[in-house]
Coordinates of C-alpha atoms and ligand atoms in Angstrom, one line a residue:
Chain A
M1366 CA 94.0 58.9 160.3
R1367 CA 93.4 56.3 157.7
E1368 CA 92.8 52.8 158.7
E1369 CA 95.7 51.0 157.1
K1370 CA 95.9 47.7 158.9
N1371 CA 94.9 45.7 155.9
K1372 CA 97.1 47.4 153.4
E1373 CA 100.4 46.2 152.3
M1374 CA 103.0 48.2 154.2
M1375 CA 106.2 49.2 152.4
I1376 CA 107.8 51.0 155.2
R1377 CA 107.1 50.8 159.0
L1378 CA 108.9 52.9 161.5
F1379 CA 108.2 51.9 165.1
R1380 CA 109.3 54.1 168.0
V1381 CA 112.3 55.2 166.0
S1382 CA 114.8 57.6 167.6
K1383 CA 118.0 59.0 166.2
H1384 CA 120.5 60.9 168.3
Y1385 CA 123.6 62.7 167.2
G1386 CA 125.6 62.9 170.4
K1387 CA 123.3 64.8 172.7
K1388 CA 121.3 66.2 169.8
S1389 CA 118.1 64.3 169.1
A1390 CA 117.2 64.5 165.4
L1391 CA 114.2 62.1 165.7
I1392 CA 112.3 61.1 168.8
D1393 CA 110.0 58.1 169.2
L1394 CA 108.7 58.2 165.7
T1395 CA 106.1 55.7 164.5
V1396 CA 105.1 55.9 160.9
D1397 CA 103.7 53.5 158.3
V1398 CA 103.9 54.0 154.5
A1399 CA 101.8 51.8 152.3
A1400 CA 103.1 50.3 149.0
D1401 CA 100.9 52.7 147.1
D1402 CA 101.3 55.8 149.3
F1403 CA 102.2 59.2 148.2
V1404 CA 103.5 60.9 151.3
F1405 CA 104.7 64.4 152.0
V1406 CA 107.0 64.8 155.0
T1407 CA 107.1 68.4 156.0
G1408 CA 108.2 70.6 158.9
P1409 CA 110.6 73.4 159.6
S1410 CA 114.3 73.2 158.9
G1411 CA 116.0 70.9 161.3
A1412 CA 112.9 69.0 162.1
G1413 CA 114.4 65.7 161.0
K1414 CA 113.1 65.1 157.5
S1415 CA 116.4 64.3 155.9
T1416 CA 117.4 62.2 158.9
M1417 CA 114.3 60.1 158.6
I1418 CA 115.1 59.5 154.9
K1419 CA 118.7 58.5 155.7
L1420 CA 117.5 56.0 158.3
L1421 CA 115.4 54.3 155.6
Y1422 CA 118.2 53.4 153.2
M1423 CA 120.6 52.8 156.1
G1424 CA 122.6 55.9 155.4
E1425 CA 122.7 56.3 159.2
A1426 CA 122.1 53.7 161.9
I1427 CA 119.0 54.2 164.1
S1428 CA 119.6 54.8 167.8
S1429 CA 116.6 52.9 169.0
G1430 CA 113.3 51.5 167.7
S1431 CA 112.9 49.4 164.6
I1432 CA 112.3 49.9 160.8
L1433 CA 110.9 47.5 158.3
V1434 CA 111.4 48.1 154.7
D1435 CA 109.5 45.8 152.3
G1436 CA 109.1 43.3 155.1
V1437 CA 112.8 43.4 156.0
N1438 CA 113.8 44.4 159.5
L1439 CA 116.8 46.7 159.0
A1440 CA 118.3 45.5 162.2
R1441 CA 118.8 42.2 160.6
V1442 CA 120.4 43.5 157.4
S1443 CA 124.0 42.6 157.3
R1444 CA 126.7 44.9 155.8
K1445 CA 126.7 42.7 152.7
Q1446 CA 122.9 43.1 152.2
V1447 CA 122.9 46.8 152.5
P1448 CA 123.4 47.3 148.7
L1449 CA 120.4 45.0 148.0
L1450 CA 118.3 47.1 150.4
R1451 CA 119.4 50.3 148.7
R1452 CA 118.4 49.0 145.3
K1453 CA 114.8 49.0 146.4
F1454 CA 115.1 52.8 146.6
G1455 CA 115.3 55.6 144.2
I1456 CA 116.6 58.6 146.1
I1457 CA 116.6 62.2 145.1
F1458 CA 118.9 64.1 147.4
Q1459 CA 118.7 67.6 148.7
D1460 CA 122.1 68.2 147.2
F1461 CA 121.6 65.9 144.2
K1462 CA 124.7 63.8 144.9
L1463 CA 125.6 63.5 141.3
I1464 CA 129.2 62.2 140.6
P1465 CA 131.0 65.3 139.2
T1466 CA 133.6 63.3 137.3
R1467 CA 131.0 61.3 135.4
T1468 CA 128.7 62.4 132.6
V1469 CA 125.0 62.7 132.9
F1470 CA 124.7 59.4 131.1
D1471 CA 127.1 57.6 133.4
N1472 CA 125.5 59.0 136.5
V1473 CA 122.2 57.6 135.5
A1474 CA 123.6 54.4 134.1
L1475 CA 125.3 53.7 137.4
V1476 CA 122.1 52.5 139.0
L1477 CA 121.6 49.8 136.4
E1478 CA 125.3 48.8 136.3
V1479 CA 125.2 48.3 140.0
A1480 CA 122.2 46.0 139.6
G1481 CA 124.1 44.1 136.9
V1482 CA 121.9 45.1 133.9
R1483 CA 123.5 44.3 130.5
S1484 CA 125.2 47.3 128.8
R1485 CA 123.1 47.2 125.7
E1486 CA 120.0 47.4 127.8
I1487 CA 121.5 50.1 129.9
Q1488 CA 122.2 52.2 126.8
T1489 CA 118.5 52.2 125.7
R1490 CA 117.0 52.5 129.1
V1491 CA 119.2 55.5 130.1
M1492 CA 118.4 57.3 126.9
E1493 CA 114.8 56.6 127.4
V1494 CA 114.6 58.0 130.9
L1495 CA 116.8 61.0 130.0
D1496 CA 114.3 61.7 127.2
Q1497 CA 111.5 61.4 129.7
V1498 CA 113.0 64.0 132.0
G1499 CA 113.9 66.2 129.0
I1500 CA 117.7 66.2 129.1
A1501 CA 118.6 63.6 126.6
D1502 CA 120.5 66.1 124.6
R1503 CA 122.9 66.8 127.5
S1504 CA 123.7 63.1 128.2
G1505 CA 127.4 63.5 127.4
E1506 CA 127.9 66.5 129.6
Y1507 CA 129.2 66.8 133.2
P1508 CA 126.8 67.7 136.0
Q1509 CA 128.7 70.9 137.1
I1510 CA 127.9 72.7 133.9
L1511 CA 124.2 72.0 134.1
S1512 CA 121.8 74.4 135.9
G1513 CA 120.3 73.5 139.2
G1514 CA 117.1 72.4 137.6
E1515 CA 118.8 70.3 135.1
Q1516 CA 120.9 68.6 137.7
Q1517 CA 117.7 67.9 139.6
R1518 CA 116.2 66.3 136.5
V1519 CA 119.3 64.1 136.3
A1520 CA 118.8 63.1 139.9
V1521 CA 115.2 62.3 139.2
A1522 CA 116.2 60.2 136.1
R1523 CA 118.6 58.3 138.3
A1524 CA 116.0 57.7 141.0
I1525 CA 113.3 56.4 138.6
I1526 CA 115.3 54.4 136.1
A1527 CA 115.4 51.1 137.9
N1528 CA 111.7 51.2 138.7
P1529 CA 112.3 51.0 142.4
K1530 CA 109.6 50.0 144.9
I1531 CA 110.2 53.2 146.9
I1532 CA 111.0 56.7 145.7
V1533 CA 112.3 59.1 148.3
A1534 CA 112.8 62.7 147.4
D1535 CA 114.4 65.3 149.7
E1536 CA 113.3 68.7 148.5
P1537 CA 112.9 67.7 144.9
T1538 CA 111.5 71.0 143.9
G1539 CA 113.7 73.2 146.1
S1540 CA 115.3 76.1 144.2
L1541 CA 113.3 75.4 141.1
D1542 CA 111.0 77.7 139.2
P1543 CA 107.4 76.8 139.2
D1544 CA 107.4 75.2 135.8
S1545 CA 110.4 73.0 136.5
A1546 CA 109.0 72.1 139.8
A1547 CA 105.7 71.0 138.2
R1548 CA 107.6 69.0 135.7
I1549 CA 109.7 67.2 138.3
F1550 CA 106.6 66.6 140.4
S1551 CA 104.7 65.1 137.5
L1552 CA 107.6 62.7 136.9
L1553 CA 107.2 61.5 140.5
Q1554 CA 103.5 61.1 140.1
T1555 CA 104.1 59.0 137.0
A1556 CA 106.4 56.8 139.0
H1557 CA 103.8 56.5 141.7
A1558 CA 101.2 55.6 139.1
K1559 CA 103.5 52.8 137.9
G1560 CA 103.5 51.4 141.4
A1561 CA 106.1 53.0 143.5
A1562 CA 105.6 54.3 147.1
V1563 CA 106.7 57.9 147.0
I1564 CA 107.9 59.9 150.0
I1565 CA 108.7 63.6 149.5
A1566 CA 110.3 65.7 152.1
T1567 CA 109.6 69.4 151.5
H1568 CA 109.0 72.8 152.9
D1569 CA 106.9 73.8 150.0
R1570 CA 103.4 74.4 151.4
E1571 CA 102.1 75.3 148.0
L1572 CA 103.3 72.1 146.5
I1573 CA 101.6 70.1 149.3
A1574 CA 98.4 72.2 149.1
S1575 CA 98.0 71.7 145.4
H1576 CA 98.5 68.0 145.4
D1577 CA 96.8 65.0 146.8
G1578 CA 98.7 62.9 149.3
R1579 CA 99.2 62.1 152.9
V1580 CA 101.1 64.7 155.0
I1581 CA 103.4 63.9 157.9
R1582 CA 104.5 67.0 159.7
L1583 CA 107.6 66.8 161.8
E1584 CA 108.7 69.3 164.5
D1585 CA 111.8 68.9 166.5
G1586 CA 112.0 65.2 165.6
R1587 CA 108.4 64.3 166.6
I1588 CA 105.2 64.0 164.6
A1589 CA 103.3 67.2 165.0
K1590 CA 100.5 66.3 162.7
S1591 CA 99.7 63.5 160.3
S1592 CA 96.9 63.5 157.9
S1593 CA 95.7 62.1 154.6
E1594 CA 94.4 65.5 153.6
P1595 CA 96.8 68.4 153.1
D1596 CA 94.3 71.0 154.1
M1597 CA 94.3 69.7 157.7
L1598 CA 97.6 71.7 157.9
Q1599 CA 96.1 75.0 157.3
Chain B
M716 CA 134.9 52.2 119.8
M717 CA 136.3 51.2 123.2
P718 CA 134.1 49.2 125.5
L719 CA 132.4 51.2 128.3
P720 CA 134.5 50.1 131.2
V721 CA 137.7 51.0 129.3
Q722 CA 136.4 54.4 128.4
R723 CA 135.5 54.9 132.0
A724 CA 138.9 53.8 133.3
V725 CA 140.5 56.2 130.9
R726 CA 138.3 59.0 132.2
D727 CA 139.1 58.0 135.8
Y728 CA 142.8 58.3 135.0
R729 CA 142.3 61.6 133.3
N730 CA 140.2 63.0 136.2
H731 CA 143.0 62.5 138.6
K732 CA 145.9 62.6 136.1
Y733 CA 148.5 64.1 138.5
L734 CA 148.0 61.5 141.2
H735 CA 147.9 58.7 138.7
G736 CA 150.9 60.1 136.9
L737 CA 152.8 60.4 140.2
C738 CA 152.0 56.8 141.1
A739 CA 153.1 55.5 137.7
L740 CA 156.2 57.7 137.9
T741 CA 157.2 56.3 141.3
I742 CA 156.9 52.8 140.0
A743 CA 158.7 53.7 136.8
L744 CA 161.6 55.2 138.7
S745 CA 162.0 52.1 141.0
V746 CA 161.7 49.8 138.1
F747 CA 164.4 51.7 136.2
I748 CA 166.8 51.6 139.2
V749 CA 166.2 48.0 140.0
S750 CA 166.4 46.8 136.4
A751 CA 169.5 49.0 135.7
F752 CA 171.1 47.2 138.6
S753 CA 170.0 43.8 137.3
L754 CA 171.6 44.7 134.0
F755 CA 174.9 45.5 135.6
Y756 CA 174.7 42.5 137.8
L757 CA 173.9 40.0 135.0
N758 CA 176.6 41.4 132.8
A759 CA 179.2 41.3 135.6
T760 CA 178.2 37.7 136.2
E761 CA 178.8 36.9 132.6
V762 CA 182.2 38.6 132.6
L763 CA 183.2 36.7 135.7
D764 CA 182.1 33.5 134.2
A765 CA 184.0 34.1 131.0
W766 CA 187.1 34.9 133.0
R767 CA 186.8 31.8 135.1
K768 CA 186.3 29.7 132.0
G769 CA 189.5 31.1 130.5
I770 CA 191.5 30.3 133.6
R771 CA 194.7 28.3 133.1
I772 CA 196.9 27.1 135.8
I773 CA 200.6 27.1 134.8
A774 CA 202.7 24.7 136.7
Y775 CA 206.4 25.4 136.5
L776 CA 208.5 22.3 136.5
S777 CA 211.8 22.0 138.4
A778 CA 215.0 21.9 136.3
E779 CA 215.8 18.3 137.0
T780 CA 212.6 16.9 135.7
T781 CA 213.2 14.2 133.1
D782 CA 211.0 13.5 130.1
A783 CA 209.7 10.3 131.9
D784 CA 209.0 12.2 135.1
R785 CA 207.2 14.8 133.1
K786 CA 205.0 12.2 131.4
T787 CA 203.9 10.7 134.6
L788 CA 203.3 14.1 136.1
T789 CA 201.2 15.1 133.0
A790 CA 199.2 11.9 133.3
A791 CA 198.7 12.4 137.1
T792 CA 197.6 16.0 136.6
A793 CA 195.2 15.1 133.8
Q794 CA 193.5 12.7 136.3
L795 CA 192.7 15.5 138.8
E796 CA 189.1 16.6 139.0
G797 CA 188.3 19.7 137.1
V798 CA 191.2 19.4 134.7
A799 CA 190.2 19.4 131.1
H800 CA 193.5 19.4 129.3
V801 CA 197.2 19.4 130.1
A802 CA 199.7 20.7 127.6
F803 CA 203.5 20.8 127.9
V804 CA 205.1 24.1 127.1
S805 CA 208.8 23.6 126.8
R806 CA 211.1 26.4 128.0
D807 CA 212.2 27.0 124.4
A808 CA 208.7 27.3 123.1
A809 CA 207.9 29.7 126.0
F810 CA 210.9 31.7 125.2
A811 CA 210.0 31.9 121.5
E812 CA 206.5 33.0 122.4
L813 CA 207.9 35.6 124.7
R814 CA 210.1 36.9 121.9
L815 CA 207.1 37.0 119.6
K816 CA 205.0 38.9 122.2
L817 CA 207.6 41.5 122.8
G818 CA 207.8 42.2 119.1
D819 CA 209.7 45.4 118.7
Q820 CA 211.0 45.3 122.2
T821 CA 213.0 42.1 121.6
S822 CA 216.0 44.1 122.6
L823 CA 215.0 43.7 126.2
L824 CA 216.0 40.1 125.9
A825 CA 219.4 40.9 124.4
G826 CA 221.1 41.0 127.8
L827 CA 220.1 37.5 128.6
S828 CA 222.7 35.0 127.8
D829 CA 220.5 32.1 128.6
N830 CA 216.8 31.2 128.4
P831 CA 215.6 32.1 132.0
L832 CA 212.2 30.3 131.6
P833 CA 211.5 26.9 133.1
D834 CA 209.5 24.1 131.4
A835 CA 205.9 24.3 132.3
L836 CA 202.5 22.5 132.1
E837 CA 199.6 24.5 131.0
I838 CA 196.5 23.2 132.6
R839 CA 193.1 24.1 131.3
L840 CA 190.0 23.6 133.5
S841 CA 186.8 22.0 132.5
D842 CA 184.0 24.5 131.8
D843 CA 181.8 23.6 134.7
Y844 CA 184.7 23.9 137.1
H845 CA 184.7 27.6 138.1
N846 CA 184.1 27.8 141.8
L847 CA 187.0 29.9 143.1
E848 CA 187.6 27.8 146.2
D849 CA 187.8 24.7 144.1
I850 CA 190.3 26.3 141.8
D851 CA 192.4 27.3 144.7
K852 CA 192.3 23.7 146.0
L853 CA 193.2 22.3 142.6
A854 CA 196.1 24.7 142.3
D855 CA 197.3 23.7 145.8
R856 CA 197.1 20.0 144.8
I857 CA 199.1 20.6 141.7
R858 CA 201.7 22.7 143.6
S859 CA 202.2 19.8 146.0
L860 CA 203.0 17.3 143.2
E861 CA 206.5 16.2 142.8
Y862 CA 208.6 18.1 140.2
V863 CA 206.3 21.1 140.4
D864 CA 208.2 24.2 141.5
D865 CA 205.4 26.6 141.5
V866 CA 202.0 27.3 140.1
E867 CA 200.6 30.5 138.7
Y868 CA 197.1 31.6 138.0
A869 CA 195.1 34.8 138.2
Q870 CA 194.4 34.2 141.9
K871 CA 194.6 37.7 143.3
W872 CA 192.7 39.1 140.4
L873 CA 189.9 36.6 140.7
H874 CA 189.6 37.0 144.4
R875 CA 189.4 40.7 144.3
F876 CA 186.9 40.6 141.6
K877 CA 184.9 38.0 143.4
G878 CA 184.9 40.2 146.5
V879 CA 183.5 43.1 144.7
Y880 CA 181.0 40.9 143.0
N881 CA 179.8 39.4 146.3
L882 CA 179.3 42.8 147.7
F883 CA 177.5 43.8 144.6
Q884 CA 175.3 40.7 145.0
I885 CA 174.4 41.5 148.6
T886 CA 173.7 45.2 148.0
G887 CA 171.7 44.1 145.0
F888 CA 169.3 41.9 147.1
V889 CA 169.0 44.5 149.8
L890 CA 168.4 47.2 147.2
V891 CA 165.7 45.2 145.5
A892 CA 164.0 44.5 148.8
V893 CA 164.2 48.1 149.9
F894 CA 162.9 49.4 146.6
F895 CA 160.1 46.9 146.6
M896 CA 159.0 48.0 150.0
A897 CA 159.5 51.7 149.3
T898 CA 157.6 51.5 146.0
L899 CA 154.8 49.6 147.7
M900 CA 154.5 52.1 150.4
I901 CA 154.6 55.1 148.1
T902 CA 152.2 53.4 145.7
A903 CA 149.8 52.5 148.5
N904 CA 149.8 56.0 149.7
T905 CA 149.3 57.5 146.3
I906 CA 146.4 55.1 145.7
R907 CA 145.0 56.2 149.0
L908 CA 145.2 59.8 147.9
I909 CA 143.4 58.8 144.7
M910 CA 140.7 57.1 146.7
Y911 CA 140.4 60.1 148.9
A912 CA 140.0 62.3 145.9
R913 CA 137.3 59.9 144.7
R914 CA 135.6 59.4 148.0
Q915 CA 132.5 61.4 147.0
E916 CA 132.1 59.2 143.9
I917 CA 132.6 56.1 146.0
E918 CA 130.1 57.2 148.6
I919 CA 127.5 58.0 145.9
M920 CA 128.0 54.6 144.3
R921 CA 127.4 53.0 147.6
I922 CA 124.2 55.0 148.2
V923 CA 122.7 53.9 144.9
G924 CA 123.3 50.3 145.9
A925 CA 126.8 49.4 144.7
D926 CA 128.3 46.4 146.5
D927 CA 131.9 46.2 147.6
V928 CA 133.0 44.2 144.6
F929 CA 131.5 46.7 142.2
I930 CA 133.5 49.5 143.8
K931 CA 136.6 47.6 144.4
Y932 CA 137.1 45.8 141.2
P933 CA 137.7 48.8 139.0
L934 CA 140.1 50.3 141.6
Y935 CA 142.1 47.1 141.6
I936 CA 142.2 46.9 137.8
Q937 CA 143.2 50.5 137.6
S938 CA 146.0 50.0 140.2
V939 CA 147.3 46.9 138.4
V940 CA 147.3 48.8 135.1
L941 CA 149.2 51.6 136.8
G942 CA 151.8 49.1 137.9
F943 CA 152.0 47.7 134.4
V944 CA 152.4 51.2 132.8
G945 CA 155.0 52.2 135.4
A946 CA 157.0 49.1 134.8
A947 CA 156.8 49.4 131.0
A948 CA 157.9 53.1 131.2
G949 CA 160.8 52.3 133.5
L950 CA 162.0 49.4 131.3
A951 CA 161.5 51.4 128.2
C952 CA 163.8 54.2 129.7
L953 CA 166.4 51.6 130.6
F954 CA 166.3 50.1 127.1
L955 CA 166.7 53.5 125.6
A956 CA 169.7 54.2 127.9
Y957 CA 171.1 50.8 127.0
I958 CA 170.8 51.4 123.2
L959 CA 172.4 54.9 123.6
T960 CA 175.3 53.5 125.7
L961 CA 176.0 50.7 123.3
A962 CA 176.0 53.2 120.4
N963 CA 178.5 55.4 122.3
V964 CA 181.0 52.8 123.6
G965 CA 180.3 50.2 120.9
S966 CA 183.8 50.5 119.4
S967 CA 185.7 50.9 122.6
S968 CA 188.1 48.0 123.2
V969 CA 187.2 47.4 126.8
V970 CA 183.6 46.8 126.0
S971 CA 184.1 44.8 122.8
M972 CA 185.8 42.1 124.9
F973 CA 182.4 41.0 125.8
D974 CA 178.9 41.9 124.8
I975 CA 176.7 44.0 127.2
R976 CA 173.4 42.3 127.1
F977 CA 170.0 43.6 128.0
I978 CA 168.2 41.8 130.8
P979 CA 166.6 38.6 129.6
P980 CA 162.8 38.5 128.6
A981 CA 162.0 36.3 131.6
L982 CA 163.3 39.0 134.0
V983 CA 161.6 41.8 132.1
L984 CA 158.4 39.8 132.5
G985 CA 159.2 39.2 136.2
I986 CA 159.7 42.9 136.8
I987 CA 156.4 43.8 135.1
V988 CA 154.5 41.2 137.1
C989 CA 156.2 42.5 140.3
S990 CA 155.0 46.0 139.5
M991 CA 151.5 44.8 138.9
I992 CA 151.6 43.0 142.2
I993 CA 152.8 46.2 143.8
G994 CA 149.8 48.0 142.2
W995 CA 147.5 45.3 143.5
L996 CA 149.0 45.3 147.0
G997 CA 148.9 49.1 147.1
C998 CA 145.3 49.0 146.3
W999 CA 144.6 46.3 148.8
F1000 CA 146.3 48.3 151.6
S1001 CA 144.5 51.5 150.7
I1002 CA 141.1 49.9 150.4
R1003 CA 141.6 48.3 153.8
K1004 CA 142.6 51.5 155.4
F1005 CA 140.4 53.9 153.4
L1006 CA 137.2 52.1 152.8
R1007 CA 137.4 49.7 155.7
F1008 CA 136.3 46.8 153.6
Ligands
ATP2384 N1 125.5 64.2 160.9 C1 124.9 64.9 161.9 N2 125.6 65.2 163.0 C2 125.0 65.9 164.0 N3 123.8 66.4 163.9 C3 123.1 66.2 162.8 C4 123.6 65.4 161.7 N4 122.7 65.3 160.7 C5 121.6 66.1 161.2 N5 121.8 66.6 162.4 C6 120.9 67.4 163.2 O1 119.7 66.7 163.2 C7 118.6 67.6 163.1 C8 117.7 67.2 162.0 O2 118.4 67.4 160.7 P1 117.8 67.1 159.3 O3 118.8 67.3 158.3 O4 117.1 65.8 159.4 O5 116.7 68.3 159.2 P2 115.7 68.6 158.0 O6 114.4 68.5 158.5 O7 116.1 67.8 156.8 O8 116.0 70.1 157.7 P3 116.1 70.9 156.3 O9 114.7 71.2 156.0 O10 116.8 72.1 156.6 O11 116.7 70.0 155.3 C9 119.2 69.0 162.9 O12 119.2 69.7 164.1 C10 120.7 68.7 162.5 O13 121.5 69.7 163.1
MG2385 MG1 116.9 68.1 155.0

């Protein structure tokens, strides 16, 4: 375990539990993520990785415990303030969550519109980020006709465009070929280098093994192992 | 090039074109029915007014009336409230006019050895005096005057017409109220279906940090525009029907007695505004129920 007392914490989970009826998805989870962390959350299917992510952006309410995001206690965030909290995040979802009735451009632009950015600025910034992820030429198309990897790149573009403080990715490289996965991953690393805390939920042991970063291993809703070195897992 | 929000609204409409179409169609149909009714109503009112304005009361004088009596009577009648003009029609003049009116059928009068018509006063009413009850009262007053044998005016006719007209008026108000509610309910439900169809999109918008206003405001605008489009379509259909009807019956004598007029611009505007309000309210209801804002 690293000594992190002096570091600026972006996210703190303290004794967090989440129950769905009788089913417990997370049990008594305590985790800190620093502002400059690059964290892998791993563990078998059903371990609670996606649940943990949902709790962070208030996609679900916690059952007990407390969560601080960027110094804000989520228990004190009113319904009206939820959008402001969510704008601190760039989220890449397991199922992408792209709006099927909007073009690639509009899907990515949405994040800036929501934040009230001027449309001229939106135009240039969206094209810039689409260029960065390598799908600028498909900006006018609808998500359904894109391949899985291409959709994932749109999702990444949407997550990084507003330069959020925290980037959360749920299986960002799932169902991608190694080249595409590497490309997505390097985009996340770039975002991290620019100052975002990055949290990646993944099964992909190879991905974890071949990159630096802290690893939090969940099993049945509890921390099984946490380390700053990926090889501790092996 | 259209501004981005407009482009997006157009795309939203196109993405759910059947639901949006259904919504606009519902509104258009109601607007058509209500405005068609208003058209009839307004024209009927005008006809009734025209008839009332044309009303004359004929007071038949008794045979023993002298010229002097008649003059006092004329003066007294002219003093009555609502009377605009009193003219004397002598029995001879009346007979001559009858002869003239009969034209070819003058032979009908051949059997008459004598002029059967009495002297009469023809009383015209002032323009602002067309309340039916007032006319009845005035006629009774005149009847009760000395030397007046009887009065005659289109009493039965007017009352019957007024009865129908009143019924028409009441059904009209009920109809408008019912249509307003029905359209509102159907519109609200259709908009809810539209929101249901767009729930994924709305959910995603929220997850990326859209606040309520950001999500609601385009929905409101789109619903109000739907109301406008529906109203415009309904009114356009009515106008088309109106033009076609005029073209078909234009020369017919019944209609040429008076002009059929289209509903006035103020009412057109009112109907359009009403539909837009229906769109707004429909959206408000659905948002409350569907998004729980
Ligand atoms: N909305 C829900 N209602 C009921 N149970 C849920 C709900 N969401 C998650 N769960 C349960 O919580 C547990 C954790 O789910 P979660 O999605 O967090 O797992 P995961 O680690 O992301 O798995 P995977 O790797 O397959 O994505 C699972 O057992 C799941 O069935
Ligand atoms: Mg998951």
